[in-house]
PDB file of C-alpha atoms in Angstrom:
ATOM      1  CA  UNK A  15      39.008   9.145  21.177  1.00 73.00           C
ATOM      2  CA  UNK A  16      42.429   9.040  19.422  1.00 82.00           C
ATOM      3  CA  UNK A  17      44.311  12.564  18.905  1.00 89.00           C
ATOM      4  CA  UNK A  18      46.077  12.468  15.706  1.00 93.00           C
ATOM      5  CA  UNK A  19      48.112  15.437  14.729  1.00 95.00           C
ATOM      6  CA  UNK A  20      49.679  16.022  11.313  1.00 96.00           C
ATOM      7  CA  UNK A  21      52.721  18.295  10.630  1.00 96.00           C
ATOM      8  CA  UNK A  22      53.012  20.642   8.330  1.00 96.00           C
ATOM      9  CA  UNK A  23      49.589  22.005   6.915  1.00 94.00           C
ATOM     10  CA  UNK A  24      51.701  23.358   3.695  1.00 95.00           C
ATOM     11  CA  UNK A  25      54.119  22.055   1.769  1.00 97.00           C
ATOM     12  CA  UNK A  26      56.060  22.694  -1.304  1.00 97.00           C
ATOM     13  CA  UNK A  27      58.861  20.911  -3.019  1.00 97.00           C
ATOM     14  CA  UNK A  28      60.726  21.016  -6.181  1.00 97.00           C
ATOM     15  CA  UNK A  29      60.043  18.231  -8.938  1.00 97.00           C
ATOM     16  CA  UNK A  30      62.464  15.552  -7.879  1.00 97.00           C
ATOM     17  CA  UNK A  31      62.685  16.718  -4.464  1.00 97.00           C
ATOM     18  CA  UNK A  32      61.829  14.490  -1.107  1.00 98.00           C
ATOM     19  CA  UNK A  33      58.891  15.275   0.891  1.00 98.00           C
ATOM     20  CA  UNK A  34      58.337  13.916   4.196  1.00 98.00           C
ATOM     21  CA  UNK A  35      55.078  14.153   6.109  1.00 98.00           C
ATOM     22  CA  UNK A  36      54.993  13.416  10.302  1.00 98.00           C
ATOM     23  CA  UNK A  37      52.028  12.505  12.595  1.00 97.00           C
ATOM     24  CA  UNK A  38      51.632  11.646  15.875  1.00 97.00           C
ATOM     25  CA  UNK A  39      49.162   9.735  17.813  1.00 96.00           C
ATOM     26  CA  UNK A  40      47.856   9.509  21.466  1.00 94.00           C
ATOM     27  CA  UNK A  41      46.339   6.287  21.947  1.00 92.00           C
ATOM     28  CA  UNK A  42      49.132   3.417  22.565  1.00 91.00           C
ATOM     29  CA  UNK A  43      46.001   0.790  21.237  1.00 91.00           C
ATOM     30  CA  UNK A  44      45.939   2.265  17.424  1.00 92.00           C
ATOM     31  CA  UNK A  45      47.376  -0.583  15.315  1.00 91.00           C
ATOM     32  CA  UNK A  46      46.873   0.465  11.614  1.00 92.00           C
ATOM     33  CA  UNK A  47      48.136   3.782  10.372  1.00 95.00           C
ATOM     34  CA  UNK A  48      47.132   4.018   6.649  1.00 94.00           C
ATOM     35  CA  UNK A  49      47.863   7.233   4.574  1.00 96.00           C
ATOM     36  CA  UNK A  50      45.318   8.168   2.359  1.00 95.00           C
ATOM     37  CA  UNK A  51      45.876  11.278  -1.000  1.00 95.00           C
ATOM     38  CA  UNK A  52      43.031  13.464  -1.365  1.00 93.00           C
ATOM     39  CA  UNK A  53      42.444  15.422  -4.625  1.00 90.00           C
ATOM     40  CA  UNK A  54      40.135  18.458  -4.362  1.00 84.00           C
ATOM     41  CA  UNK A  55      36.858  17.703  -4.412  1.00 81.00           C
ATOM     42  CA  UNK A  56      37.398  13.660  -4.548  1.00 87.00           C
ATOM     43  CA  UNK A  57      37.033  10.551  -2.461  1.00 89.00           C
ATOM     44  CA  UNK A  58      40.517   9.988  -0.184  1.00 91.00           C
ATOM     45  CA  UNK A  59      42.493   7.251  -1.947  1.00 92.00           C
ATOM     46  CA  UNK A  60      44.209   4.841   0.556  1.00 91.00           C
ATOM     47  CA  UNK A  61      48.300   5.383  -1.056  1.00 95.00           C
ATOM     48  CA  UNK A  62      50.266   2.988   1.731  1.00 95.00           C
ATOM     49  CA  UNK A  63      49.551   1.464   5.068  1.00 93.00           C
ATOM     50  CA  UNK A  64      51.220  -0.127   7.824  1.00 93.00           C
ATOM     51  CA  UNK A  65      50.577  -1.983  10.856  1.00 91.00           C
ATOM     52  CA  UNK A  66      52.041  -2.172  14.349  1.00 87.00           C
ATOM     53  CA  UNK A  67      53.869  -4.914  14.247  1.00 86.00           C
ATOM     54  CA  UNK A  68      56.123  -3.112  11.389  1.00 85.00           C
ATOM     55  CA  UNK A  69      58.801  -0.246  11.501  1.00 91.00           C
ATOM     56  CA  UNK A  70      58.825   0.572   8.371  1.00 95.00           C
ATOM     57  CA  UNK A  71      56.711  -0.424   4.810  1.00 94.00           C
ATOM     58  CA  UNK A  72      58.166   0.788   0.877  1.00 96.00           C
ATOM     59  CA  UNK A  73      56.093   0.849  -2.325  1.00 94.00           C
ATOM     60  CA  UNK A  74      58.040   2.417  -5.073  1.00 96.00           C
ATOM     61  CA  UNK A  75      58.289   6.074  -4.398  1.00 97.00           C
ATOM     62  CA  UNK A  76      56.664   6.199  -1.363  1.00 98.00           C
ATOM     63  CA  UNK A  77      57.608   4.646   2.199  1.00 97.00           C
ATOM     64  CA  UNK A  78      56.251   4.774   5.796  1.00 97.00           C
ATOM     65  CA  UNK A  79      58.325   4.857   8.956  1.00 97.00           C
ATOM     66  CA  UNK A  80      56.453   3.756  12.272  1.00 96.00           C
ATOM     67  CA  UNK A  81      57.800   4.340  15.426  1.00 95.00           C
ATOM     68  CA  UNK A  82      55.390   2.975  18.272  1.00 93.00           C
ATOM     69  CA  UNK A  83      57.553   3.955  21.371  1.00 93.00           C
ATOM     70  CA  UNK A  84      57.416   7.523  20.414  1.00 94.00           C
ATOM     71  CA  UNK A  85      53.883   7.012  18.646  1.00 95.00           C
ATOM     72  CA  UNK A  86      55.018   9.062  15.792  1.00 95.00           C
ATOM     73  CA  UNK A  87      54.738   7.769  11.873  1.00 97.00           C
ATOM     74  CA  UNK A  88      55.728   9.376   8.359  1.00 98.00           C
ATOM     75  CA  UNK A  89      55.673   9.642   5.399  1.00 98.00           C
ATOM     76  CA  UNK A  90      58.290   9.961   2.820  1.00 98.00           C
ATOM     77  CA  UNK A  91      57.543  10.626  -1.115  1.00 98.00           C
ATOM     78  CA  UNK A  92      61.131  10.176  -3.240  1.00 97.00           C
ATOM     79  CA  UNK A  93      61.779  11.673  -6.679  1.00 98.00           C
ATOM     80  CA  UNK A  94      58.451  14.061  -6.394  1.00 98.00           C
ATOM     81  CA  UNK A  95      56.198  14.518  -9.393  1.00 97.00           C
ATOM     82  CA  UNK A  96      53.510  17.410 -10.119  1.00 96.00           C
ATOM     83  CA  UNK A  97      50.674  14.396 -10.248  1.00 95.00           C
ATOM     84  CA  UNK A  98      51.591  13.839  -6.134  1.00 97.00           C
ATOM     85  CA  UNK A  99      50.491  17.390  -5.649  1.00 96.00           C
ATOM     86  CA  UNK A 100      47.505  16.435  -3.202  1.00 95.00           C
ATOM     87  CA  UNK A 101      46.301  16.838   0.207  1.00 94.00           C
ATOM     88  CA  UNK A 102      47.704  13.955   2.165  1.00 96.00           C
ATOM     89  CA  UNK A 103      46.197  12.680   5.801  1.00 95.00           C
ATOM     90  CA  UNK A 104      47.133  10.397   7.927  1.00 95.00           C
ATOM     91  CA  UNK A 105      45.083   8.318  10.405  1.00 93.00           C
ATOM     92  CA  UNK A 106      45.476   6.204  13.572  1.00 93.00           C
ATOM     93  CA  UNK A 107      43.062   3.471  14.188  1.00 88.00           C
ATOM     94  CA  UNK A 108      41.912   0.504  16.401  1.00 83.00           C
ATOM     95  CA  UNK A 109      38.116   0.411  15.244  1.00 80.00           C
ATOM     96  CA  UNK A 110      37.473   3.998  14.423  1.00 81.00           C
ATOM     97  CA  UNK A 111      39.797   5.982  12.046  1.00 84.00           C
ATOM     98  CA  UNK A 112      40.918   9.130  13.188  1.00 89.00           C
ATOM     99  CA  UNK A 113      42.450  11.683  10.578  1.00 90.00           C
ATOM    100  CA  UNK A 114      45.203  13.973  11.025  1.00 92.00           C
ATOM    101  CA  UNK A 115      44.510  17.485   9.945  1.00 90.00           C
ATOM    102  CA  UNK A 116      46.157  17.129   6.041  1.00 93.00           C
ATOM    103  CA  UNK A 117      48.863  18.145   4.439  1.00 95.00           C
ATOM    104  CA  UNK A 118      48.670  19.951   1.191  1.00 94.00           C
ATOM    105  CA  UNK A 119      51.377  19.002  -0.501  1.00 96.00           C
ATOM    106  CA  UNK A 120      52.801  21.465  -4.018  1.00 96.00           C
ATOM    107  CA  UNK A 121      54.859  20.129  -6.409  1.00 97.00           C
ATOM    108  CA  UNK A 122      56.558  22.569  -8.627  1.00 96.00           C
ATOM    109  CA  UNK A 123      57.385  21.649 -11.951  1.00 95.00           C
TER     110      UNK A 123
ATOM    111  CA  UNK B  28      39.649  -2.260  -4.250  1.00 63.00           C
ATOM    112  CA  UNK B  29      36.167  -2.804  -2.588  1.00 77.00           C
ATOM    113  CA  UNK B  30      33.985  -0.241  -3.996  1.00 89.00           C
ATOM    114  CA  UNK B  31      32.091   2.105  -1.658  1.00 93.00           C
ATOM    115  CA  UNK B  32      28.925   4.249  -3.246  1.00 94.00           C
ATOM    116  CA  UNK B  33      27.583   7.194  -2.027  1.00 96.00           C
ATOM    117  CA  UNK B  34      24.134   9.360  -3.164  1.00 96.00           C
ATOM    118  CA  UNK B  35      24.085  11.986  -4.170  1.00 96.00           C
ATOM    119  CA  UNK B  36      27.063  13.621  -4.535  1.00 94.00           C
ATOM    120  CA  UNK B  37      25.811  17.037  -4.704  1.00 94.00           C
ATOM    121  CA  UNK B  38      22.452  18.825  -2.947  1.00 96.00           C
ATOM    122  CA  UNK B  39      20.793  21.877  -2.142  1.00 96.00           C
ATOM    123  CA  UNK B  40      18.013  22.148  -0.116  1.00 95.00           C
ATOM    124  CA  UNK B  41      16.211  24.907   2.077  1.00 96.00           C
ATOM    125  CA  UNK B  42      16.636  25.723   5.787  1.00 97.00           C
ATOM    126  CA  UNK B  43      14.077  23.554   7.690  1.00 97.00           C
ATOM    127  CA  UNK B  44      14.445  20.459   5.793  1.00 97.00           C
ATOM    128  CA  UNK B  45      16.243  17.250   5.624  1.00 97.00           C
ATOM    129  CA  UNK B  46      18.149  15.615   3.819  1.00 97.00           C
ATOM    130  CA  UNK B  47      19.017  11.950   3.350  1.00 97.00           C
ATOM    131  CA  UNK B  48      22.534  10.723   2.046  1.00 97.00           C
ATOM    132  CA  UNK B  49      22.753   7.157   1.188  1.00 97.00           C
ATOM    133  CA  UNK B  50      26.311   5.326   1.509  1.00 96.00           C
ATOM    134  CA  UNK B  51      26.412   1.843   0.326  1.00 95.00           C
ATOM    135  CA  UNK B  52      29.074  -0.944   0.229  1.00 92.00           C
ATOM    136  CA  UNK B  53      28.208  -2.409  -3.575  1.00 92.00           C
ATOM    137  CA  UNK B  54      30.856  -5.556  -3.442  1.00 88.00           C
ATOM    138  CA  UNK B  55      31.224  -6.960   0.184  1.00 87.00           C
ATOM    139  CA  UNK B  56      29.513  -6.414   3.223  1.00 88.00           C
ATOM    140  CA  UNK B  57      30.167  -3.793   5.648  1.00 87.00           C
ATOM    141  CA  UNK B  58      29.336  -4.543   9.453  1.00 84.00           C
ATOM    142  CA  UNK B  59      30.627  -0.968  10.184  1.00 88.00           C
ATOM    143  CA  UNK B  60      30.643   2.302   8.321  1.00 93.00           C
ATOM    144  CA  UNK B  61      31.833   5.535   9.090  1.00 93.00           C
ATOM    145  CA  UNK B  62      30.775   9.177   8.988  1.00 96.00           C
ATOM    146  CA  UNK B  63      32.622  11.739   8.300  1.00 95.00           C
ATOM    147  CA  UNK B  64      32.377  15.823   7.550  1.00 95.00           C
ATOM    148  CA  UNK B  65      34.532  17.913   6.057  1.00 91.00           C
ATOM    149  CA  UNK B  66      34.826  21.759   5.583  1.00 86.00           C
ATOM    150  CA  UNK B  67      36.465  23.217   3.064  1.00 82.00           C
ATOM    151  CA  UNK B  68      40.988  22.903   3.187  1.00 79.00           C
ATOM    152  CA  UNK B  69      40.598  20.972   6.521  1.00 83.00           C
ATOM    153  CA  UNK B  70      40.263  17.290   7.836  1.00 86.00           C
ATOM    154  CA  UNK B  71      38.296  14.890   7.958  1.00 89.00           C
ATOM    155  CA  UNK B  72      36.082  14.810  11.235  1.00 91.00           C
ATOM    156  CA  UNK B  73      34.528  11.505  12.678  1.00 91.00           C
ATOM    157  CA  UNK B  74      30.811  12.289  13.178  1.00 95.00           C
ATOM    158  CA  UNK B  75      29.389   8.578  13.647  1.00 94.00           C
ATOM    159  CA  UNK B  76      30.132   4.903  13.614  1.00 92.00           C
ATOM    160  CA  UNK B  77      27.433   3.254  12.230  1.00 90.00           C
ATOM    161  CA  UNK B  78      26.708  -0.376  13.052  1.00 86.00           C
ATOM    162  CA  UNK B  79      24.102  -2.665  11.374  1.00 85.00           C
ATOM    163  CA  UNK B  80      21.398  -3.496  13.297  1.00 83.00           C
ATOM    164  CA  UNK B  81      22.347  -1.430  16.367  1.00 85.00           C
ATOM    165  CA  UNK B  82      22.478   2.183  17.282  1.00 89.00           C
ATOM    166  CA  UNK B  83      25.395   4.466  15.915  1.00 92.00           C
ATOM    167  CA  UNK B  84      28.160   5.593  18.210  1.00 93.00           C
ATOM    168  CA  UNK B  85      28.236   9.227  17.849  1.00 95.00           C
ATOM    169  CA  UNK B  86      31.359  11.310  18.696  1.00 92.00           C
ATOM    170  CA  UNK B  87      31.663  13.875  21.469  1.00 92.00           C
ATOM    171  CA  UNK B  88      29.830  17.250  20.185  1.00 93.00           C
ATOM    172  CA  UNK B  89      28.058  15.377  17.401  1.00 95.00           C
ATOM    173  CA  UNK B  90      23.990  15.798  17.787  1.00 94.00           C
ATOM    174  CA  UNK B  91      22.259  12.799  17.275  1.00 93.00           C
ATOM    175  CA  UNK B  92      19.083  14.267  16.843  1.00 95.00           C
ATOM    176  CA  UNK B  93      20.391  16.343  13.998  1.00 96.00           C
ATOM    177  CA  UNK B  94      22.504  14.084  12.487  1.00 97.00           C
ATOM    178  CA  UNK B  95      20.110  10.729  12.035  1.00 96.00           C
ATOM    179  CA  UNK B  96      22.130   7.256  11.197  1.00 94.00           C
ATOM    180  CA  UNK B  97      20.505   4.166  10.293  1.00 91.00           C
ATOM    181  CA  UNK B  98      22.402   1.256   9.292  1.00 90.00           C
ATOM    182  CA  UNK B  99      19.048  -0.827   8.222  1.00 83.00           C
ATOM    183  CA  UNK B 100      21.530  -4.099   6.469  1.00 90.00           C
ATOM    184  CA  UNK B 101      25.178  -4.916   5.667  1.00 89.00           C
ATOM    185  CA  UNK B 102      25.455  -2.847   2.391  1.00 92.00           C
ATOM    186  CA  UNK B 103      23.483   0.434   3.550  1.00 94.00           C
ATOM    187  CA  UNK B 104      24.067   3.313   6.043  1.00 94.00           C
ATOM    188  CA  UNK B 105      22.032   6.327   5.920  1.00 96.00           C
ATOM    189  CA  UNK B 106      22.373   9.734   7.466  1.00 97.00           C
ATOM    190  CA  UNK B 107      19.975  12.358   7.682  1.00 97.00           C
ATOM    191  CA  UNK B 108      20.396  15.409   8.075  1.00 97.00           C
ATOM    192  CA  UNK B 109      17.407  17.100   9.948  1.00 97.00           C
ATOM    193  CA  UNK B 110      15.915  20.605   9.927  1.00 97.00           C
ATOM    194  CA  UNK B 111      19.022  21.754   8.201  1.00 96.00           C
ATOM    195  CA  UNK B 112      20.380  25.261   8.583  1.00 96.00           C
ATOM    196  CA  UNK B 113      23.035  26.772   6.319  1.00 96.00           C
ATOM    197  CA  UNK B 114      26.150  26.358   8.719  1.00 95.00           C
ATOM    198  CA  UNK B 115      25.344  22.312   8.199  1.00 96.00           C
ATOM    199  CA  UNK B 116      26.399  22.940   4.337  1.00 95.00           C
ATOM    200  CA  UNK B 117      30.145  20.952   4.309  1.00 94.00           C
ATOM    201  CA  UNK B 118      30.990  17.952   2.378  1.00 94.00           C
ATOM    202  CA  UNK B 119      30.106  14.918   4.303  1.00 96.00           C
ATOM    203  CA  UNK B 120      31.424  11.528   3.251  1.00 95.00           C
ATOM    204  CA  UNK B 121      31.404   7.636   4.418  1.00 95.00           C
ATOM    205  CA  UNK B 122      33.506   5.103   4.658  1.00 93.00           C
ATOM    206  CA  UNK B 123      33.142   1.166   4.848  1.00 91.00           C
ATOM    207  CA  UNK B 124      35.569  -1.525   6.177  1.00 84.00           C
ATOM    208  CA  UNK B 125      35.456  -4.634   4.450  1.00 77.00           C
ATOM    209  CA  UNK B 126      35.482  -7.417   7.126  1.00 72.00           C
ATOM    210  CA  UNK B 127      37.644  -9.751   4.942  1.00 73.00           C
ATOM    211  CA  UNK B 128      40.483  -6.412   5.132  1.00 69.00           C
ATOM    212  CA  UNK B 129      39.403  -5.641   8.355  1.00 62.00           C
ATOM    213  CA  UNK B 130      42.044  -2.943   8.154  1.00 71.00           C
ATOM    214  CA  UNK B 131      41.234  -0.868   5.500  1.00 80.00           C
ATOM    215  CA  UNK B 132      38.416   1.453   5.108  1.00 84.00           C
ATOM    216  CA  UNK B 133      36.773   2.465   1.763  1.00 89.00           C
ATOM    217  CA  UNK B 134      35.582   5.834   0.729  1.00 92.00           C
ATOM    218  CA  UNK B 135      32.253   6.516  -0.877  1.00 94.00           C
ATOM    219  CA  UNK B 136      32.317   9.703  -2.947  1.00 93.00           C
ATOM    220  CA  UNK B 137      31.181  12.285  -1.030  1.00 94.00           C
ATOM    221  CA  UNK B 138      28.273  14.346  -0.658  1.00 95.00           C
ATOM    222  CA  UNK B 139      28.066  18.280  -0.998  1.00 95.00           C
ATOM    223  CA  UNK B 140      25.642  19.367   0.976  1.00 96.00           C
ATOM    224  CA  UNK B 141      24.493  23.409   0.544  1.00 96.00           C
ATOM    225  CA  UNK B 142      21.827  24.696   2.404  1.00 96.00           C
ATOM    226  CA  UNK B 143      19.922  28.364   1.362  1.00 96.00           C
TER     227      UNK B 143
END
């Protein structure tokens, strides 16, 4: 199946602050890459999505870049807030959805 | 969103049992659900597609005796856990794609699964 790595594991970033999130993805047939924020213990919440036809998709604070040559994607959160503190994973998918390994992303106030 | 419903959300239950977790799709139909298990601070891991009215696809590593999907209609998936042992204890958790957004995938809640 689809090898989807996620880079970094950690993250921390002022209040205010950027953060940017990078994943990769082995199989040239994936054509959705949705990004989904999990709180602990909680269901993961689908935050922005984008499909291979696009290079790059914006909602408010938070934007995805898609690069299908390189089969890399990312995600960038602008003007950070404690409440994005999360664990965020991406995924590659054709039929199945394969997850990155998560980011756990700290916002400090 | 489509809403995605999954029971329980927390059990414990001795080694040499089974368990049954119930994931169902309470405002569209789902053709295909998903499987997934993860342990604590790490991924989520593909176990299963389950397809209505036809075997699961199980992914490499995954025991299919152990790990028992049935996908009876469009709006239920079950998996059973069989003759569980304590290193089966993770959180295990569906997901649902609504074949009018074929693209998206819904999450039920999760399960917690312990076994003593």
């Amino acid at each position: 199946g689809e090898n989807v790595e996620q880079h970094p594991s950690t993250l921390s970033v002022q209040e205010g602050d950027s953060a940017v999130i990078k994943c990769t993805y082995s199989d040239s047939a994936s054509n959705y890459f949705p990004w989904y924020k999990q709180e602990l213990g909680k269901r993961p919440q689908l935050i922005i999505d984008i499909r291979s036809n696009v290079g790059e998709k914006k909602d408010q604070r938070i934007a995805v870049t898609l690069n299908k040559t390189a089969k890399h994607f990312s995600l960038h959160i602008t003007e950070t807030q404690p409440e994005d503190s999360a664990v965020y994973f991406c995924a590659a998918t054709q039929d199945q959805f394969y997850f990155g390994t998560g980011t756990s992303l700290t916002v400090i106030p | 969103g489509a809403v995605v419903s999954q029971h329980p959300s927390w059990v414990i239950c001795k080694s040499g049992t089974s368990v049954k977790i119930e994931c169902r799709s309470l405002d569209f139909q789902a053709t295909t659900m998903f499987w997934y298990r993860q342990f604590p601070k790490q991924s989520l891991m593909l176990m299963a597609t389950s397809n209505e009215g036809s075997k699961a696809t199980y992914e490499q590593g995954v025991e299919k005796d152990k790990f028992l999907i049935n996908h009876a209609s469009l709006t239920l998936s079950t998996l059973t856990v069989t003759s569980a042992h304590p290193e089966d204890s993770s959180f295990y958790i569906c997901s649902a794609r609504d074949p009018f957004r074929r693209s998206e995938a819904f999450f039920g809640q999760g399960t917690r699964l312990t076994v003593v």
